[in-house]
Short mmCIF file of N, CA and C in Angstrom, two decimals:
data_model
loop_
_atom_site.label_atom_id
_atom_site.label_comp_id
_atom_site.label_asym_id
_atom_site.label_seq_id
_atom_site.Cartn_x
_atom_site.Cartn_y
_atom_site.Cartn_z
N UNK A 201 -7.52 7.55 3.65
CA UNK A 201 -6.95 6.73 2.60
C UNK A 201 -7.87 6.16 1.75
N UNK A 202 -7.66 6.11 0.62
CA UNK A 202 -8.50 5.45 -0.40
C UNK A 202 -8.51 4.01 -0.45
N UNK A 203 -9.42 3.38 -0.75
CA UNK A 203 -9.54 1.97 -1.10
C UNK A 203 -8.53 1.34 -2.03
N UNK A 204 -7.85 0.62 -1.82
CA UNK A 204 -6.84 0.11 -3.16
C UNK A 204 -7.66 -0.69 -4.18
N UNK A 205 -8.71 -1.01 -3.96
CA UNK A 205 -9.32 -1.76 -4.92
C UNK A 205 -10.51 -0.98 -5.64
N UNK A 206 -11.14 -0.16 -4.94
CA UNK A 206 -12.40 0.71 -5.32
C UNK A 206 -11.57 1.97 -6.14
N UNK A 207 -10.63 2.41 -5.37
CA UNK A 207 -9.89 3.67 -5.96
C UNK A 207 -10.75 5.01 -5.60
N UNK A 208 -11.92 4.89 -5.46
CA UNK A 208 -12.91 5.99 -5.07
C UNK A 208 -13.32 6.26 -3.61
N UNK A 209 -13.56 4.98 -3.01
CA UNK A 209 -13.95 4.90 -1.64
C UNK A 209 -12.90 5.02 -0.42
N UNK A 210 -13.34 6.11 0.32
CA UNK A 210 -12.39 6.17 1.58
C UNK A 210 -12.47 5.09 2.39
N UNK A 211 -11.45 4.57 2.98
CA UNK A 211 -11.58 3.55 3.94
C UNK A 211 -11.92 4.10 5.37
N UNK A 212 -12.90 3.12 5.99
CA UNK A 212 -13.36 3.45 7.27
C UNK A 212 -12.55 2.82 8.42
N UNK A 213 -12.34 3.43 9.65
CA UNK A 213 -11.71 2.60 10.53
C UNK A 213 -12.55 2.18 11.73
N UNK A 214 -12.19 1.07 12.21
CA UNK A 214 -13.07 0.43 13.28
C UNK A 214 -12.15 -0.26 14.21
N UNK A 215 -12.42 -0.12 15.62
CA UNK A 215 -11.36 -0.41 16.64
C UNK A 215 -12.26 -1.81 17.20
N UNK A 216 -11.56 -2.86 17.37
CA UNK A 216 -11.94 -3.94 18.05
C UNK A 216 -11.17 -4.51 18.95
N UNK A 217 -11.39 -4.68 20.08
CA UNK A 217 -10.36 -5.08 21.12
C UNK A 217 -8.99 -4.57 21.05
N UNK A 218 -8.96 -3.29 20.80
CA UNK A 218 -7.67 -2.54 20.89
C UNK A 218 -6.92 -2.59 19.35
N UNK A 219 -7.44 -3.11 18.31
CA UNK A 219 -7.00 -3.42 17.15
C UNK A 219 -7.80 -2.58 16.00
N UNK A 220 -7.03 -1.89 15.42
CA UNK A 220 -7.74 -0.87 14.27
C UNK A 220 -7.63 -1.49 13.20
N UNK A 221 -8.88 -1.62 12.51
CA UNK A 221 -9.25 -2.47 11.38
C UNK A 221 -9.83 -1.29 10.23
N UNK A 222 -9.11 -1.38 8.94
CA UNK A 222 -9.50 -0.40 7.97
C UNK A 222 -10.33 -1.24 7.04
N UNK A 223 -11.62 -0.70 6.60
CA UNK A 223 -12.22 -1.54 5.84
C UNK A 223 -13.01 -0.54 4.74
N UNK A 224 -13.42 -1.20 3.73
CA UNK A 224 -13.85 -0.44 2.59
C UNK A 224 -15.60 -0.92 2.69
N UNK A 225 -16.32 0.29 3.01
CA UNK A 225 -17.77 -0.10 3.10
C UNK A 225 -18.37 -0.39 1.60
N UNK A 226 -17.67 -0.25 0.56
CA UNK A 226 -18.23 -0.44 -0.80
C UNK A 226 -17.93 -1.89 -1.20
N UNK A 227 -16.59 -2.30 -1.16
CA UNK A 227 -16.10 -3.75 -1.75
C UNK A 227 -15.98 -4.74 -0.29
N UNK A 228 -16.24 -4.02 0.76
CA UNK A 228 -15.92 -4.95 2.03
C UNK A 228 -14.82 -5.53 2.22
N UNK A 229 -13.56 -4.88 1.59
CA UNK A 229 -12.16 -5.29 1.74
C UNK A 229 -11.85 -4.89 3.13
N UNK A 230 -10.90 -5.67 3.61
CA UNK A 230 -10.29 -5.26 5.04
C UNK A 230 -8.62 -5.29 4.97
N UNK A 231 -8.25 -3.97 5.54
CA UNK A 231 -6.76 -3.87 5.59
C UNK A 231 -6.06 -3.86 7.02
N UNK A 232 -5.12 -4.54 7.33
CA UNK A 232 -4.41 -4.27 8.37
C UNK A 232 -3.14 -3.66 8.57
N UNK A 233 -2.72 -2.93 9.48
CA UNK A 233 -1.40 -2.36 9.41
C UNK A 233 -0.44 -3.37 10.15
N UNK A 234 0.65 -3.06 9.90
CA UNK A 234 1.90 -4.09 10.31
C UNK A 234 1.67 -4.41 11.95
N UNK A 235 1.63 -5.68 12.08
CA UNK A 235 1.57 -6.23 13.43
C UNK A 235 0.15 -6.44 14.01
N UNK A 236 -0.79 -5.86 13.00
CA UNK A 236 -2.36 -6.25 13.65
C UNK A 236 -2.62 -7.66 13.42
N UNK A 237 -2.31 -8.31 12.30
CA UNK A 237 -2.60 -9.65 12.06
C UNK A 237 -2.11 -10.62 13.13
N UNK A 238 -0.91 -10.26 13.63
CA UNK A 238 -0.21 -11.25 14.63
C UNK A 238 -1.07 -10.92 15.79
N UNK A 239 -1.49 -9.70 16.37
CA UNK A 239 -2.42 -9.48 17.47
C UNK A 239 -3.67 -10.27 17.36
N UNK A 240 -4.22 -10.45 16.00
CA UNK A 240 -5.31 -11.21 15.97
C UNK A 240 -5.22 -12.65 16.33
N UNK A 241 -4.32 -13.22 15.69
CA UNK A 241 -3.70 -14.33 15.75
C UNK A 241 -3.47 -14.92 17.27
N UNK A 242 -2.78 -14.02 17.91
CA UNK A 242 -2.46 -14.24 19.25
C UNK A 242 -3.66 -14.38 20.18
N UNK A 243 -4.51 -13.55 19.93
CA UNK A 243 -5.82 -13.24 20.75
C UNK A 243 -6.78 -14.70 20.26
N UNK A 244 -6.75 -14.92 19.26
CA UNK A 244 -7.52 -15.89 18.89
C UNK A 244 -7.09 -17.32 19.34
N UNK A 245 -5.70 -17.33 19.21
CA UNK A 245 -4.95 -18.74 19.93
C UNK A 245 -5.45 -18.83 21.33
N UNK A 246 -5.58 -17.80 22.07
CA UNK A 246 -6.10 -17.90 23.55
C UNK A 246 -7.48 -18.39 23.76
N UNK A 247 -8.35 -18.29 22.71
CA UNK A 247 -9.94 -18.64 22.60
C UNK A 247 -9.99 -19.90 21.68
N UNK A 248 -8.98 -20.65 21.64
CA UNK A 248 -9.06 -21.83 20.76
C UNK A 248 -9.98 -22.78 21.42
N UNK A 249 -10.61 -23.69 20.38
CA UNK A 249 -11.73 -24.79 20.70
C UNK A 249 -11.09 -25.58 21.90
N UNK A 250 -11.88 -26.04 22.70
CA UNK A 250 -11.29 -27.10 23.69
C UNK A 250 -11.09 -28.48 23.10
N UNK A 251 -10.18 -29.23 23.56
CA UNK A 251 -9.88 -30.45 22.87
C UNK A 251 -11.21 -31.53 22.93
N UNK A 252 -11.35 -32.22 21.85
CA UNK A 252 -12.42 -33.17 21.85
C UNK A 252 -12.64 -34.05 23.12
N UNK A 253 -13.66 -34.59 23.54
CA UNK A 253 -13.94 -35.31 24.58
C UNK A 253 -14.26 -36.84 23.99
N UNK A 254 -13.43 -37.88 24.50
CA UNK A 254 -13.48 -39.11 24.03
C UNK A 254 -14.93 -39.72 24.64
N UNK A 255 -15.45 -40.48 23.69
CA UNK A 255 -16.77 -41.17 24.23
C UNK A 255 -16.52 -42.32 25.10
N UNK A 256 -17.53 -42.41 26.06
CA UNK A 256 -17.14 -43.39 27.21
C UNK A 256 -17.31 -44.95 26.51
N UNK A 257 -16.71 -45.85 26.85
CA UNK A 257 -16.59 -47.19 26.35
C UNK A 257 -17.75 -48.14 26.95
#
């Protein structure tokens, strides 16, 4: 598939943690298929930052 922005560059596919990410090596644009953004959000929610620790009084 051609990059929708560059029109001449073919998209490259990269797989990260079971999610296929299409990207353009020229403009560095990133495209996701249906459902892939949801997978990324779900996985990042599991790796959320810990709650802040209160300072001792």
